Amino acid sequence: MDIFLTGLLLGGTYALIAMGLNLQYGVARIMNLANGEMLVAGGFCAFWFYTAGQVSPFLTVAIVAPLAFAANWLIYQVMLRPLVKRAKTRGQLESDSILATFGLSFVAVGLMLAVFGGDYFNYSYLSRPVTFAGENYGLNRVAAFCGAVVICGLLYLWLNQSRAGLSMRAIATAPASARLVGISVGHLAAIAFALGGAVTATGGALISTFLTLDASTGVMFTLKALIIVIMGGVGDVRGTIVAALLLGVVETLVASLIDPGLTLAAAYTLFILILLFRPQGLFGRRQT
Amino acid sequence: MTAAEIRTLILAALALGVAALLPLTGSGYWLGLGLNIAMFTVLATSWALFSGPTHYISLATAAFFGLGTYTVGLGFETLPYWSLVALAGILGAVLAALVGLATLRLSGVYFVIFTLGLAELVRQVITWAQNMSGQKGLYVLTDITEDHIYWQLVGLAALVYLVGWLIGRSRLGFALRIIGDDEEVARHSGIDTARAKVLLFMVPGAVAAITGAMLAPRYVYIEPALAFTPMLSFQVVIMALLGGAGRLWGPLVGVIPFAILWETISSTFPNQTMLLLGVSFLVIVYVLPKGFVGLIDTVRRRLSNREGWT
């Protein structure tokens, strides 16, 4: 039971990261492989503010999110828009953006290595246990989970209730038709990309309160987020959340029952099962 | 065969003969560099055989390579070396077929993501198995010298070029060119696209595993982090695309400068190799989308145009 709850707590944070990637891939159509580096950068900020000025990571989010939003908006406008314009087909945009964001991700890792060195970094924040149903859980994990739930909830409401959210969903469903009904696709795609980056960086700040990160761990998070997005279905918020919780639970199960070194293998097993039996995602409809 | 083909064949045989003479210089530095170039030529050329026509970016090279290395590492005491190299090739082809069957029926993104984590996945499983059995790494002690490894790799390169040339002339190669242009059209004209892609993906899988098997004696001590280094997959992608994946000889044009650049950077600024990888990817996307081959073609076209005008 405690394994299950720990898994859910981890999955909540995963949901936040995957949600960021889903916005970038579902709406802006950019398969962003530098997503994990944005997460690590968010974690670095939280670490730096906490060790330098004892600022709570939950307050740092207020700085990290706008910064990440601006940075990702710039990345989209400067680097990715030319690719979108150049691409003749969806496939070409996909391979171009994969290569470009790979480049970005390596540059980001290289810069972070140069600035912070290759050491692991972690700090101790809210690391006292809370007791729930007779078992102990780290308070930082619970707090990060609550933060993730709040942000996911706000995002869900925004996507489903506001006019901008409606436009976003329209682009995700049919980009060509969205243009016809007067939606500024280019403009909104940039915003979706920036928002996705901000959400991921926030996730990074939250996750750094209980996980040890280093400059080159980003790619593992990118992989997990990708697996979650595909499992949940591209552009599907509900599916992303369920898939993230599922992955969190399965990973924790494998880590505590078999071997902590096999977490990626566990995620991959899920991924293969999805590819073989439901390639359209957990809640997706088969395309005709 | 046409006259042009015979000329190319003679030139290729000459180049191969010259390349095979390198160990006679007796210089360790040149041999080491030559080994790297030969290894990456084999890997990048076989990579481009699949990814050139299909435009699918495979990041699984390191997984196949490590599989080959481990085949030799685990079996060299019981089986003769040559049979292990062949076995590595078969295992690589089987793994490639499995990966292909799971992912190549779907869109390209799934394939990229799957191959991205494949090396890490196999590495985790092997590390876990080693922890279970209590051993850490493997010693490969043979009397195979670097000269032998180099000649093996040159021979393998010749084989890869031959296979590539044959595929280009075969029905499979024709089918793949159609798939690369428009998969929808290919399907409507009766090509089993998934089957063609899986079959072709087995070639780089087998070749990378054989390369790993050939290089195992060079490492002497094998451990998962060394055999499955993810960097290898990215280097291969960069070299192949930098040269140009559309032609058989394209990757070679990328391998030679990049291998030398990598050697220089990693010996003088060992911490900046990540940055180098990143910048190379960006250069490929924004400056040289068709690689050096595309650049050469453009220059040649401009020159011939100018002649036409005057």
Coordinates of C-alpha atoms in Angstrom, one line a residue:
Chain A
M1 CA 0.0 0.0 0.0
D2 CA 2.7 2.5 0.9
I3 CA 4.5 1.5 -2.4
F4 CA 1.3 2.4 -4.2
L5 CA 0.9 5.8 -2.6
T6 CA 4.6 6.7 -3.1
G7 CA 4.1 5.8 -6.7
L8 CA 1.1 8.0 -7.0
L9 CA 3.0 10.9 -5.4
L10 CA 5.8 10.4 -7.9
G11 CA 3.3 10.1 -10.8
G12 CA 1.7 13.4 -9.9
T13 CA 5.0 15.2 -10.6
Y14 CA 5.5 13.2 -13.7
A15 CA 2.0 14.3 -14.9
L16 CA 3.1 17.9 -14.7
I17 CA 6.3 17.3 -16.8
A18 CA 4.4 15.3 -19.3
M19 CA 1.7 17.9 -19.5
G20 CA 4.3 20.4 -20.5
L21 CA 5.6 18.1 -23.3
N22 CA 2.1 17.4 -24.4
L23 CA 1.3 21.1 -24.9
Q24 CA 4.5 21.4 -27.0
Y25 CA 3.9 18.3 -29.1
G26 CA 0.1 18.4 -29.3
V27 CA -0.5 22.0 -30.0
A28 CA 2.8 23.4 -31.3
R29 CA 3.6 20.1 -33.1
I30 CA 7.2 20.2 -31.9
M31 CA 8.6 17.0 -30.5
N32 CA 10.8 18.8 -28.0
L33 CA 13.6 16.5 -26.9
A34 CA 15.2 19.3 -24.9
N35 CA 12.2 19.1 -22.5
G36 CA 14.2 17.3 -19.8
E37 CA 16.9 20.0 -19.8
M38 CA 14.3 22.6 -19.2
L39 CA 13.2 20.5 -16.2
V40 CA 16.8 20.3 -14.9
A41 CA 17.2 24.0 -15.4
G42 CA 14.1 24.6 -13.3
G43 CA 15.6 22.4 -10.7
F44 CA 18.9 24.2 -10.8
C45 CA 17.1 27.5 -10.2
A46 CA 15.3 26.1 -7.2
F47 CA 18.5 24.7 -5.8
W48 CA 20.3 27.9 -6.3
F49 CA 17.7 30.1 -4.7
Y50 CA 17.3 27.8 -1.8
T51 CA 21.0 27.4 -1.0
A52 CA 21.8 31.1 -1.6
G53 CA 18.9 32.7 0.1
Q54 CA 16.8 30.0 1.7
V55 CA 13.9 30.8 -0.7
S56 CA 11.3 28.1 -0.6
P57 CA 11.1 26.2 -4.0
F58 CA 7.4 26.9 -4.0
L59 CA 8.1 30.6 -4.1
T60 CA 10.9 30.1 -6.7
V61 CA 8.2 28.8 -9.1
A62 CA 6.9 32.3 -9.4
I63 CA 10.3 33.3 -10.9
V64 CA 11.1 30.1 -12.7
A65 CA 7.8 29.9 -14.6
P66 CA 7.8 33.4 -16.3
L67 CA 11.5 33.0 -17.1
A68 CA 11.0 29.6 -18.7
F69 CA 8.0 31.0 -20.5
A70 CA 10.1 33.8 -22.0
A71 CA 13.0 31.5 -22.8
N72 CA 10.8 29.0 -24.6
W73 CA 8.9 31.6 -26.5
L74 CA 12.2 33.0 -27.8
I75 CA 13.4 29.4 -28.7
Y76 CA 10.2 28.9 -30.6
Q77 CA 10.4 32.2 -32.5
V78 CA 14.1 32.1 -33.3
M79 CA 14.8 28.4 -33.9
L80 CA 11.6 26.5 -34.5
R81 CA 9.4 28.8 -36.5
P82 CA 11.9 28.7 -39.5
L83 CA 11.6 24.9 -39.4
V84 CA 7.8 25.1 -39.3
K85 CA 7.9 27.4 -42.4
R86 CA 10.4 25.3 -44.2
A87 CA 8.7 21.9 -43.7
K88 CA 6.7 20.6 -46.6
T89 CA 5.2 17.7 -44.7
R90 CA 4.4 16.8 -41.1
G91 CA 7.1 14.1 -41.3
Q92 CA 9.8 16.5 -42.3
L93 CA 8.9 18.9 -39.5
E94 CA 9.1 16.0 -37.1
S95 CA 12.6 14.9 -38.1
D96 CA 13.9 18.5 -38.4
S97 CA 12.5 19.4 -35.0
I98 CA 13.8 16.2 -33.4
L99 CA 17.3 17.0 -34.7
A100 CA 17.1 20.7 -33.7
T101 CA 15.9 20.0 -30.2
F102 CA 18.5 17.3 -29.8
G103 CA 21.0 20.0 -30.6
L104 CA 19.5 22.3 -28.1
S105 CA 19.4 19.6 -25.4
F106 CA 23.1 18.8 -25.9
V107 CA 24.0 22.5 -25.9
A108 CA 22.0 23.0 -22.7
V109 CA 23.8 20.0 -21.0
G110 CA 27.1 21.4 -22.2
L111 CA 26.4 24.8 -20.8
M112 CA 25.1 23.5 -17.5
L113 CA 28.2 21.3 -17.2
A114 CA 30.4 24.3 -17.8
V115 CA 28.6 26.5 -15.3
F116 CA 27.7 24.0 -12.5
G117 CA 30.1 21.1 -13.1
G118 CA 29.1 17.5 -13.3
D119 CA 28.2 17.1 -9.7
Y120 CA 24.9 15.8 -8.4
F121 CA 23.0 18.5 -6.5
N122 CA 20.3 18.2 -3.9
Y123 CA 19.2 20.1 -0.9
S124 CA 17.1 19.3 2.1
Y125 CA 13.8 21.0 2.1
L126 CA 10.8 19.9 4.1
S127 CA 12.4 16.5 4.6
R128 CA 10.4 15.5 7.6
P129 CA 8.0 12.6 7.5
V130 CA 4.3 12.8 7.6
T131 CA 2.3 9.9 8.7
F132 CA -0.7 8.7 6.8
A133 CA -2.6 5.5 7.4
G134 CA 0.3 4.2 9.6
E135 CA 3.0 4.8 7.0
N136 CA 5.6 7.6 6.7
Y137 CA 5.9 9.7 3.6
G138 CA 8.4 12.6 2.9
L139 CA 6.6 15.9 3.4
N140 CA 8.4 17.3 0.4
R141 CA 7.0 14.6 -1.8
V142 CA 3.5 15.3 -0.6
A143 CA 3.9 19.0 -1.0
A144 CA 5.3 18.6 -4.6
F145 CA 2.3 16.4 -5.4
C146 CA -0.1 19.0 -4.1
G147 CA 1.6 21.6 -6.1
A148 CA 1.4 19.4 -9.2
V149 CA -2.3 18.8 -8.6
V150 CA -3.0 22.5 -8.3
I151 CA -1.2 23.4 -11.5
C152 CA -2.6 20.5 -13.5
G153 CA -6.1 21.5 -12.3
L154 CA -5.6 25.1 -13.4
L155 CA -4.3 24.0 -16.7
Y156 CA -7.2 21.7 -17.3
L157 CA -9.7 24.4 -16.4
W158 CA -8.0 26.8 -18.6
L159 CA -7.9 24.5 -21.6
N160 CA -11.5 23.5 -21.2
Q161 CA -13.2 26.7 -20.1
S162 CA -11.4 29.7 -21.6
R163 CA -11.6 30.9 -25.1
A164 CA -7.8 30.6 -25.6
G165 CA -8.0 27.1 -24.3
L166 CA -10.7 26.3 -26.8
S167 CA -8.5 27.6 -29.6
M168 CA -5.6 25.5 -28.3
R169 CA -7.7 22.4 -28.5
A170 CA -8.9 23.4 -31.9
I171 CA -5.3 23.6 -33.2
A172 CA -4.4 20.3 -31.5
T173 CA -7.3 18.6 -33.3
A174 CA -7.1 20.2 -36.8
P175 CA -4.5 22.9 -37.4
A176 CA -5.6 23.5 -41.0
S177 CA -9.3 24.1 -40.0
A178 CA -8.3 26.2 -37.0
R179 CA -6.8 28.7 -39.4
L180 CA -10.0 28.9 -41.4
V181 CA -12.1 29.9 -38.4
G182 CA -9.8 32.8 -37.6
I183 CA -7.4 31.4 -35.0
S184 CA -3.9 32.7 -35.3
V185 CA -2.2 29.4 -35.4
G186 CA 1.4 30.6 -35.4
H187 CA 0.9 33.0 -32.5
L188 CA -0.9 30.4 -30.3
A189 CA 1.6 27.7 -31.2
A190 CA 4.4 29.9 -29.8
I191 CA 2.3 30.5 -26.7
A192 CA 1.6 26.8 -26.3
F193 CA 5.3 25.9 -26.7
A194 CA 6.3 28.6 -24.1
L195 CA 3.6 27.5 -21.7
G196 CA 4.7 23.9 -22.0
G197 CA 8.2 24.9 -21.2
A198 CA 7.1 26.9 -18.2
V199 CA 5.0 24.0 -16.9
T200 CA 8.0 21.6 -17.3
A201 CA 10.4 24.0 -15.5
T202 CA 7.9 24.3 -12.7
G203 CA 7.8 20.5 -12.5
G204 CA 11.6 20.6 -12.3
A205 CA 11.6 23.0 -9.4
L206 CA 9.1 20.8 -7.5
I207 CA 10.9 17.5 -8.3
S208 CA 14.2 18.9 -7.1
T209 CA 12.8 19.1 -3.6
F210 CA 13.0 15.3 -3.3
L211 CA 15.1 13.9 -6.2
T212 CA 18.8 14.3 -6.8
L213 CA 19.5 15.8 -10.2
D214 CA 22.6 16.5 -12.2
A215 CA 23.3 18.2 -15.5
S216 CA 22.9 15.1 -17.6
T217 CA 19.7 13.5 -16.1
G218 CA 17.5 15.5 -18.3
V219 CA 17.3 12.9 -21.0
M220 CA 15.8 10.3 -18.6
F221 CA 13.0 12.7 -17.8
T222 CA 12.5 13.5 -21.5
L223 CA 12.1 9.8 -22.2
K224 CA 9.6 9.2 -19.4
A225 CA 7.6 12.3 -20.4
L226 CA 7.5 11.0 -24.0
I227 CA 6.4 7.6 -22.9
I228 CA 3.6 9.1 -20.8
V229 CA 2.4 11.4 -23.6
I230 CA 2.2 8.5 -26.0
M231 CA 0.6 6.3 -23.5
G232 CA -2.0 8.9 -22.6
G233 CA -2.6 10.0 -26.2
V234 CA -1.2 13.1 -27.8
G235 CA -3.2 16.2 -26.9
D236 CA -5.2 14.4 -24.2
V237 CA -4.9 16.0 -20.7
R238 CA -6.9 13.3 -18.9
G239 CA -4.9 10.5 -20.6
T240 CA -1.7 12.1 -19.6
I241 CA -2.6 12.3 -16.0
V242 CA -3.7 8.7 -15.8
A243 CA -0.6 7.5 -17.7
A244 CA 1.7 9.5 -15.5
L245 CA 0.2 8.0 -12.3
L246 CA 0.4 4.6 -13.8
L247 CA 4.0 5.0 -14.7
G248 CA 4.8 6.4 -11.2
V249 CA 3.2 3.4 -9.6
V250 CA 4.8 0.8 -11.9
E251 CA 8.2 2.4 -11.5
T252 CA 8.0 2.5 -7.7
L253 CA 6.8 -1.1 -7.7
V254 CA 9.7 -2.3 -9.8
A255 CA 12.2 -0.2 -7.9
S256 CA 11.2 -1.5 -4.5
L257 CA 10.4 -5.1 -5.3
I258 CA 13.0 -6.0 -8.0
D259 CA 15.8 -3.5 -8.4
P260 CA 16.1 0.3 -8.4
G261 CA 18.3 0.2 -11.5
L262 CA 15.4 -1.2 -13.6
T263 CA 13.1 1.8 -13.6
L264 CA 13.6 2.6 -17.3
A265 CA 13.1 -1.1 -18.2
A266 CA 9.8 -0.9 -16.4
A267 CA 8.8 2.2 -18.3
Y268 CA 9.8 0.6 -21.5
T269 CA 7.8 -2.5 -20.8
L270 CA 4.7 -0.3 -20.4
F271 CA 5.6 1.5 -23.6
I272 CA 6.0 -1.7 -25.6
L273 CA 2.6 -3.0 -24.4
I274 CA 1.0 0.3 -25.4
L275 CA 2.7 0.2 -28.8
L276 CA 1.6 -3.3 -29.5
F277 CA -2.0 -3.1 -28.2
R278 CA -3.1 0.5 -28.1
P279 CA -0.8 2.7 -30.2
Q280 CA -3.4 5.5 -30.2
G281 CA -3.1 5.9 -26.5
L282 CA -5.2 4.8 -23.5
F283 CA -8.2 7.0 -24.4
G284 CA -7.4 7.7 -28.0
R285 CA -9.7 6.8 -30.8
R286 CA -8.2 4.8 -33.7
Q287 CA -7.6 7.0 -36.6
T288 CA -9.4 6.1 -39.8
Chain B
M1 CA 27.9 -3.1 -66.1
T2 CA 28.4 0.2 -67.7
A3 CA 31.8 1.9 -68.2
A4 CA 31.0 4.4 -65.4
E5 CA 30.2 1.6 -63.0
I6 CA 33.4 -0.2 -63.8
R7 CA 35.4 3.0 -63.3
T8 CA 33.8 3.5 -59.9
L9 CA 34.5 -0.1 -58.9
I10 CA 38.2 0.2 -59.8
L11 CA 38.5 3.5 -57.9
A12 CA 36.7 2.0 -54.9
A13 CA 39.0 -1.0 -55.0
L14 CA 42.1 1.2 -55.2
A15 CA 40.9 3.4 -52.3
L16 CA 40.3 0.2 -50.3
G17 CA 43.7 -1.1 -51.1
V18 CA 45.3 2.2 -50.0
A19 CA 43.3 2.2 -46.8
A20 CA 44.4 -1.3 -46.0
L21 CA 48.1 -0.3 -46.1
L22 CA 47.7 2.1 -43.1
P23 CA 49.0 -0.4 -40.4
L24 CA 52.3 -0.6 -42.4
T25 CA 53.1 2.9 -41.3
G26 CA 53.7 1.5 -37.9
S27 CA 52.5 4.7 -36.1
G28 CA 50.2 4.1 -33.2
Y29 CA 48.5 7.5 -33.5
W30 CA 47.6 7.0 -37.1
L31 CA 46.4 3.5 -36.6
G32 CA 44.2 4.7 -33.7
L33 CA 42.7 7.4 -35.8
G34 CA 42.3 5.1 -38.7
L35 CA 40.5 2.6 -36.5
N36 CA 38.0 5.2 -35.4
I37 CA 37.4 6.4 -38.9
A38 CA 37.0 2.8 -40.2
M39 CA 34.6 2.0 -37.3
F40 CA 32.5 5.1 -37.9
T41 CA 32.5 4.7 -41.7
V42 CA 31.0 1.2 -41.2
L43 CA 28.4 2.4 -38.6
A44 CA 27.4 5.6 -40.4
T45 CA 27.2 4.1 -43.8
S46 CA 25.0 1.2 -42.6
W47 CA 22.9 3.7 -40.6
A48 CA 22.4 5.8 -43.8
L49 CA 21.3 2.7 -45.7
F50 CA 18.2 2.6 -43.6
S51 CA 17.7 6.2 -42.6
G52 CA 18.7 7.8 -45.9
P53 CA 15.7 6.5 -47.9
T54 CA 13.2 6.2 -45.0
H55 CA 14.1 9.5 -43.1
Y56 CA 13.6 7.5 -39.8
I57 CA 16.3 8.6 -37.3
S58 CA 17.6 5.5 -35.5
L59 CA 19.4 6.0 -32.2
A60 CA 19.8 2.4 -31.6
T61 CA 23.4 2.0 -32.8
A62 CA 24.8 1.9 -29.3
A63 CA 22.4 -0.9 -28.3
F64 CA 23.4 -3.1 -31.2
F65 CA 27.1 -2.3 -30.8
G66 CA 27.0 -3.2 -27.1
L67 CA 25.1 -6.4 -27.9
G68 CA 27.9 -7.4 -30.2
T69 CA 30.6 -6.5 -27.7
Y70 CA 28.9 -8.6 -25.0
T71 CA 28.4 -11.5 -27.3
V72 CA 32.2 -11.7 -27.7
G73 CA 32.8 -10.9 -24.0
L74 CA 30.6 -13.7 -22.8
G75 CA 31.5 -16.4 -25.3
F76 CA 35.1 -16.0 -26.3
E77 CA 36.3 -18.6 -23.9
T78 CA 34.0 -21.3 -25.2
L79 CA 33.5 -20.6 -28.9
P80 CA 36.0 -19.6 -31.6
Y81 CA 36.1 -15.9 -32.2
W82 CA 35.0 -16.0 -35.8
S83 CA 31.7 -17.8 -34.9
L84 CA 31.0 -15.2 -32.3
V85 CA 31.3 -12.4 -34.8
A86 CA 28.8 -14.2 -37.0
L87 CA 26.6 -14.8 -34.0
A88 CA 26.7 -11.1 -33.0
G89 CA 25.5 -10.3 -36.5
I90 CA 22.6 -12.7 -36.2
L91 CA 21.6 -11.4 -32.8
G92 CA 21.8 -7.8 -34.0
A93 CA 19.5 -8.6 -36.9
V94 CA 17.1 -10.4 -34.6
L95 CA 17.0 -7.5 -32.1
A96 CA 16.5 -5.1 -35.0
A97 CA 13.7 -7.2 -36.4
L98 CA 11.9 -7.2 -33.0
V99 CA 12.3 -3.4 -32.6
G100 CA 11.2 -2.9 -36.1
L101 CA 8.1 -5.1 -35.7
A102 CA 7.1 -3.2 -32.6
T103 CA 7.6 0.3 -33.9
L104 CA 8.0 0.5 -37.7
R105 CA 4.3 -0.1 -38.3
L106 CA 3.6 3.2 -36.6
S107 CA 4.7 6.8 -37.3
G108 CA 8.4 7.8 -37.2
V109 CA 8.2 9.5 -33.8
Y110 CA 7.6 6.2 -32.0
F111 CA 10.6 4.7 -33.6
V112 CA 12.9 7.6 -32.6
I113 CA 11.7 7.5 -29.0
F114 CA 12.0 3.8 -28.8
T115 CA 15.5 3.6 -30.2
L116 CA 16.6 6.6 -28.0
G117 CA 16.1 4.5 -24.9
L118 CA 17.0 1.1 -26.2
A119 CA 20.7 1.2 -25.4
E120 CA 19.9 2.4 -21.8
L121 CA 17.3 -0.3 -21.5
V122 CA 19.7 -3.1 -22.5
R123 CA 22.3 -1.6 -20.3
Q124 CA 20.0 -1.6 -17.3
V125 CA 19.0 -5.2 -17.9
I126 CA 22.7 -6.4 -18.2
T127 CA 23.8 -4.4 -15.2
W128 CA 21.0 -6.0 -13.2
A129 CA 21.8 -9.5 -14.5
Q130 CA 25.5 -8.9 -13.5
N131 CA 24.5 -7.8 -10.0
M132 CA 22.4 -10.9 -9.7
S133 CA 25.3 -13.2 -10.7
G134 CA 27.8 -11.1 -8.7
Q135 CA 30.3 -10.2 -11.5
K136 CA 31.1 -6.7 -12.5
G137 CA 32.8 -6.6 -15.9
L138 CA 34.3 -9.0 -18.4
Y139 CA 37.9 -9.5 -19.5
V140 CA 38.4 -10.2 -23.2
L141 CA 42.0 -11.5 -23.5
T142 CA 42.8 -12.5 -27.1
D143 CA 45.9 -12.3 -29.3
I144 CA 44.0 -10.1 -31.8
T145 CA 46.0 -6.9 -32.3
E146 CA 44.8 -3.4 -33.4
D147 CA 46.2 -4.2 -36.9
H148 CA 43.8 -7.2 -37.2
I149 CA 40.9 -5.2 -35.9
Y150 CA 41.6 -2.5 -38.4
W151 CA 41.8 -4.9 -41.4
Q152 CA 38.5 -6.6 -40.2
L153 CA 36.8 -3.2 -40.2
V154 CA 38.1 -2.2 -43.6
G155 CA 36.8 -5.6 -44.9
L156 CA 33.5 -5.0 -43.2
A157 CA 33.3 -1.5 -44.8
A158 CA 33.8 -3.0 -48.2
L159 CA 31.0 -5.5 -47.5
V160 CA 28.7 -2.7 -46.3
Y161 CA 29.3 -0.7 -49.5
L162 CA 28.7 -3.8 -51.6
V163 CA 25.4 -4.5 -49.8
G164 CA 24.4 -0.9 -50.1
W165 CA 25.1 -1.0 -53.8
L166 CA 23.2 -4.2 -54.3
I167 CA 20.2 -2.9 -52.2
G168 CA 20.1 0.2 -54.4
R169 CA 19.8 -2.0 -57.5
S170 CA 17.3 -4.4 -56.0
R171 CA 13.5 -4.3 -55.8
L172 CA 13.8 -3.6 -52.1
G173 CA 15.8 -0.5 -52.7
F174 CA 13.3 0.7 -55.3
A175 CA 10.5 0.1 -52.9
L176 CA 12.3 2.1 -50.2
R177 CA 12.8 5.1 -52.5
I178 CA 9.1 5.2 -53.1
I179 CA 8.4 4.9 -49.4
G180 CA 10.8 7.7 -48.7
D181 CA 9.1 9.9 -51.3
D182 CA 5.5 9.2 -50.3
E183 CA 4.5 6.3 -48.1
E184 CA 0.8 6.6 -49.1
V185 CA 1.7 6.1 -52.7
A186 CA 3.9 3.2 -51.9
R187 CA 1.2 1.4 -50.0
H188 CA -1.3 2.0 -52.8
S189 CA 1.0 0.5 -55.3
G190 CA 1.1 -2.7 -53.4
I191 CA 4.3 -2.4 -51.4
D192 CA 4.3 -4.0 -47.9
T193 CA 5.9 -0.9 -46.4
A194 CA 6.3 -2.3 -42.8
R195 CA 8.0 -5.4 -44.2
A196 CA 10.4 -3.5 -46.4
K197 CA 11.3 -1.1 -43.5
V198 CA 11.9 -4.0 -41.0
L199 CA 14.0 -5.9 -43.5
L200 CA 16.2 -2.9 -44.2
F201 CA 16.5 -2.0 -40.5
M202 CA 18.0 -5.4 -39.9
V203 CA 21.1 -4.4 -42.0
P204 CA 22.4 -1.6 -39.7
G205 CA 21.4 -3.7 -36.7
A206 CA 23.5 -6.7 -37.8
V207 CA 26.4 -4.4 -39.0
A208 CA 26.6 -2.5 -35.7
A209 CA 26.6 -5.7 -33.7
I210 CA 29.4 -7.1 -35.8
T211 CA 31.3 -3.9 -35.4
G212 CA 30.9 -4.2 -31.6
A213 CA 32.1 -7.8 -31.7
M214 CA 35.2 -6.8 -33.7
L215 CA 36.1 -4.0 -31.3
A216 CA 35.6 -6.1 -28.2
P217 CA 39.3 -7.3 -28.1
R218 CA 40.4 -3.7 -28.3
Y219 CA 38.7 -2.8 -25.0
V220 CA 40.1 -5.8 -23.1
Y221 CA 37.8 -5.0 -20.2
I222 CA 34.1 -4.6 -20.9
E223 CA 31.5 -3.1 -18.7
P224 CA 27.9 -2.0 -19.5
A225 CA 28.6 1.7 -19.3
L226 CA 31.4 1.4 -21.8
A227 CA 29.8 -1.0 -24.3
F228 CA 26.4 0.8 -24.4
T229 CA 27.6 4.4 -24.3
P230 CA 24.7 6.4 -25.8
M231 CA 27.2 9.0 -27.2
L232 CA 28.0 6.5 -30.0
S233 CA 24.5 6.6 -31.4
F234 CA 24.5 10.4 -31.6
Q235 CA 28.0 10.5 -33.2
V236 CA 26.9 8.1 -35.9
V237 CA 23.8 10.2 -36.7
I238 CA 25.8 13.4 -36.9
M239 CA 28.5 11.9 -39.1
A240 CA 26.0 10.4 -41.5
L241 CA 23.8 13.5 -41.8
L242 CA 26.8 15.8 -41.9
G243 CA 28.1 13.9 -44.9
G244 CA 24.7 13.4 -46.5
A245 CA 22.6 10.3 -46.1
G246 CA 21.2 10.3 -49.6
R247 CA 24.3 8.8 -51.3
L248 CA 26.2 5.7 -50.5
W249 CA 29.5 7.5 -50.1
G250 CA 27.9 10.5 -48.4
P251 CA 28.6 9.4 -44.7
L252 CA 32.3 8.9 -45.5
V253 CA 32.6 12.6 -46.3
G254 CA 31.1 13.4 -42.8
V255 CA 33.0 10.7 -40.9
I256 CA 36.6 11.8 -41.7
P257 CA 36.3 15.5 -40.6
F258 CA 34.1 14.8 -37.7
A259 CA 36.2 11.9 -36.3
I260 CA 39.3 14.1 -36.5
L261 CA 37.4 17.1 -34.9
W262 CA 36.1 14.8 -32.1
E263 CA 39.5 13.4 -31.4
T264 CA 41.0 16.9 -31.1
I265 CA 38.2 18.3 -29.0
S266 CA 37.9 15.4 -26.6
S267 CA 41.7 15.4 -26.0
T268 CA 42.0 19.1 -25.5
F269 CA 38.7 20.1 -23.9
P270 CA 37.2 16.8 -22.6
N271 CA 34.3 18.6 -20.9
Q272 CA 33.0 20.3 -24.1
T273 CA 32.1 17.2 -26.1
M274 CA 28.4 17.7 -25.3
L275 CA 28.5 21.2 -26.6
L276 CA 30.2 19.9 -29.7
L277 CA 27.5 17.4 -30.3
G278 CA 24.8 20.0 -29.8
V279 CA 26.3 22.5 -32.1
S280 CA 26.8 19.9 -34.8
F281 CA 23.1 19.0 -34.6
L282 CA 22.2 22.6 -35.0
V283 CA 24.6 23.1 -37.9
I284 CA 23.1 20.1 -39.7
V285 CA 19.6 21.4 -39.3
Y286 CA 20.1 25.1 -40.0
V287 CA 23.2 25.2 -42.3
L288 CA 23.7 21.9 -44.0
P289 CA 20.3 20.2 -44.2
K290 CA 21.5 18.0 -47.1
G291 CA 25.0 17.5 -45.7
F292 CA 28.3 18.0 -47.5
V293 CA 27.0 16.0 -50.4
G294 CA 24.2 18.6 -50.9
L295 CA 26.8 21.4 -50.7
I296 CA 28.9 19.7 -53.3
D297 CA 25.9 19.2 -55.6
T298 CA 24.9 22.9 -55.3
V299 CA 28.4 24.1 -56.1
R300 CA 28.7 21.7 -59.0
R301 CA 25.3 22.8 -60.4
R302 CA 26.3 26.5 -60.1
L303 CA 29.5 25.9 -61.9
S304 CA 27.8 24.0 -64.8
N305 CA 25.2 26.8 -65.0
R306 CA 27.9 29.4 -65.4
E307 CA 29.5 27.4 -68.2
G308 CA 26.1 27.2 -69.8
W309 CA 25.7 30.9 -69.8
T310 CA 29.0 31.9 -71.3

